Amino acid sequence: MNSSRNLFVFGFSIYCGLAIPNWVNKNPEKLQTGILQLDQVIQVLLTTGMFVGGFLGFVLDNTIPGKAAGTSQLGLWTSEQCQGSWSFCQAVHGTPWGWSQDKAWPTLVSLSCCRKT
């Protein structure tokens, strides 16, 4: 939590997790799409502060660039570094659910949330 990037991600997520549900509760007519079921889903998700803060934290942590030591992407290798050593990269980047078909979904290897720690 020493970097300004991490403080921003954490603080902005907490602030939005408190402010957005309050705004949605006061202005429900602003989010009407005309489809009742969609309106209800949006209303429930945006009035749940834990969802708003967690979702924003996840998106910001995985999109704002920073040093590897300060992000959740510590230990990730680039695809060039993994060439020829698939077994090592599979051990590092394998999915946490134990799927044996990691090669079937090569894009999962690049997601920080799908690597083994």
Short mmCIF file of C-alpha atoms in Angstrom, two decimals:
data_model
loop_
_atom_site.label_atom_id
_atom_site.label_comp_id
_atom_site.label_asym_id
_atom_site.label_seq_id
_atom_site.Cartn_x
_atom_site.Cartn_y
_atom_site.Cartn_z
CA MET A 1 0.00 0.00 0.00
CA ASN A 2 3.01 2.28 -0.36
CA SER A 3 2.41 3.16 -4.00
CA SER A 4 0.06 5.92 -5.08
CA ARG A 5 -1.43 3.53 -7.66
CA ASN A 6 -2.57 1.07 -5.01
CA LEU A 7 -3.86 3.83 -2.76
CA PHE A 8 -5.87 5.26 -5.65
CA VAL A 9 -7.37 1.86 -6.58
CA PHE A 10 -8.28 1.13 -2.97
CA GLY A 11 -9.59 4.60 -2.12
CA PHE A 12 -11.55 5.08 -5.34
CA SER A 13 -13.15 1.63 -4.98
CA ILE A 14 -14.17 2.29 -1.37
CA TYR A 15 -15.51 5.77 -2.21
CA CYS A 16 -17.53 4.54 -5.18
CA GLY A 17 -18.76 1.58 -3.14
CA LEU A 18 -20.30 4.11 -0.75
CA ALA A 19 -21.35 6.87 -3.16
CA ILE A 20 -22.86 4.96 -6.11
CA PRO A 21 -25.40 2.92 -4.09
CA ASN A 22 -26.49 6.10 -2.31
CA TRP A 23 -26.95 7.92 -5.63
CA VAL A 24 -28.86 4.99 -7.18
CA ASN A 25 -31.20 4.83 -4.19
CA LYS A 26 -31.98 8.56 -4.53
CA ASN A 27 -32.30 8.53 -8.35
CA PRO A 28 -33.86 5.20 -9.44
CA GLU A 29 -35.60 6.84 -12.42
CA LYS A 30 -32.23 7.64 -14.04
CA LEU A 31 -31.51 3.95 -14.63
CA GLN A 32 -34.70 2.90 -16.39
CA THR A 33 -34.06 1.03 -19.63
CA GLY A 34 -37.65 0.06 -20.41
CA ILE A 35 -37.02 -3.62 -19.66
CA LEU A 36 -38.27 -4.37 -16.16
CA GLN A 37 -36.00 -7.36 -15.52
CA LEU A 38 -32.88 -5.50 -16.67
CA ASP A 39 -33.85 -2.52 -14.53
CA GLN A 40 -34.13 -4.78 -11.49
CA VAL A 41 -30.75 -6.44 -12.11
CA ILE A 42 -29.02 -3.08 -12.56
CA GLN A 43 -30.77 -1.70 -9.47
CA VAL A 44 -29.71 -4.64 -7.29
CA LEU A 45 -26.10 -4.65 -8.50
CA LEU A 46 -25.59 -0.89 -8.23
CA THR A 47 -27.19 -0.65 -4.78
CA THR A 48 -24.87 -3.32 -3.40
CA GLY A 49 -21.83 -1.41 -2.19
CA MET A 50 -19.69 -4.52 -1.90
CA PHE A 51 -20.29 -5.38 -5.57
CA VAL A 52 -19.58 -1.85 -6.78
CA GLY A 53 -16.37 -1.51 -4.76
CA GLY A 54 -15.14 -5.01 -5.55
CA PHE A 55 -15.88 -4.74 -9.26
CA LEU A 56 -14.20 -1.35 -9.58
CA GLY A 57 -11.22 -2.56 -7.56
CA PHE A 58 -10.85 -5.60 -9.81
CA VAL A 59 -11.13 -3.59 -13.03
CA LEU A 60 -8.80 -0.81 -11.90
CA ASP A 61 -6.20 -3.21 -10.47
CA ASN A 62 -6.05 -5.11 -13.75
CA THR A 63 -6.09 -2.09 -16.07
CA ILE A 64 -3.99 0.64 -14.45
CA PRO A 65 -0.33 -0.04 -15.24
CA GLY A 66 2.22 -0.24 -12.49
CA LYS A 67 5.31 -2.06 -11.35
CA ALA A 68 4.83 -5.83 -11.07
CA ALA A 69 5.78 -5.77 -7.38
CA GLY A 70 2.90 -3.39 -6.62
CA THR A 71 0.17 -5.07 -8.62
CA SER A 72 -1.69 -8.35 -8.42
CA GLN A 73 0.30 -9.49 -11.46
CA LEU A 74 3.45 -10.39 -9.55
CA GLY A 75 5.03 -13.52 -10.98
CA LEU A 76 3.51 -13.28 -14.45
CA TRP A 77 5.72 -14.09 -17.39
CA THR A 78 5.30 -12.79 -20.89
CA SER A 79 4.51 -15.21 -23.68
CA GLU A 80 8.07 -14.76 -25.02
CA GLN A 81 9.52 -15.93 -21.70
CA CYS A 82 7.27 -18.98 -21.70
CA GLN A 83 8.33 -20.21 -25.16
CA GLY A 84 9.71 -23.73 -24.91
CA SER A 85 8.95 -24.19 -21.20
CA TRP A 86 5.20 -24.79 -21.21
CA SER A 87 5.28 -27.05 -18.15
CA PHE A 88 6.84 -24.32 -15.97
CA CYS A 89 4.48 -21.64 -17.27
CA GLN A 90 1.53 -23.96 -16.80
CA ALA A 91 2.53 -24.42 -13.16
CA VAL A 92 2.70 -20.64 -12.70
CA HIS A 93 -0.24 -19.60 -14.87
CA GLY A 94 -2.50 -22.64 -14.59
CA THR A 95 -6.10 -22.08 -13.64
CA PRO A 96 -6.91 -22.44 -9.95
CA TRP A 97 -9.80 -24.79 -10.68
CA GLY A 98 -7.56 -27.64 -11.81
CA TRP A 99 -8.62 -27.71 -15.44
CA SER A 100 -6.45 -30.05 -17.44
CA GLN A 101 -7.21 -28.30 -20.74
CA ASP A 102 -5.18 -25.13 -20.07
CA LYS A 103 -4.00 -25.20 -23.68
CA ALA A 104 -7.62 -25.01 -24.86
CA TRP A 105 -7.95 -21.54 -23.33
CA PRO A 106 -4.61 -19.79 -23.90
CA THR A 107 -6.06 -16.38 -23.09
CA LEU A 108 -6.61 -17.46 -19.47
CA VAL A 109 -2.84 -17.58 -19.05
CA SER A 110 -2.62 -13.80 -19.44
CA LEU A 111 -5.24 -13.03 -16.77
CA SER A 112 -3.79 -12.38 -13.35
CA CYS A 113 -6.86 -13.82 -11.65
CA CYS A 114 -6.33 -17.20 -13.36
CA ARG A 115 -2.75 -17.88 -12.32
CA LYS A 116 -1.67 -20.23 -9.58
CA THR A 117 0.08 -18.65 -6.64
#
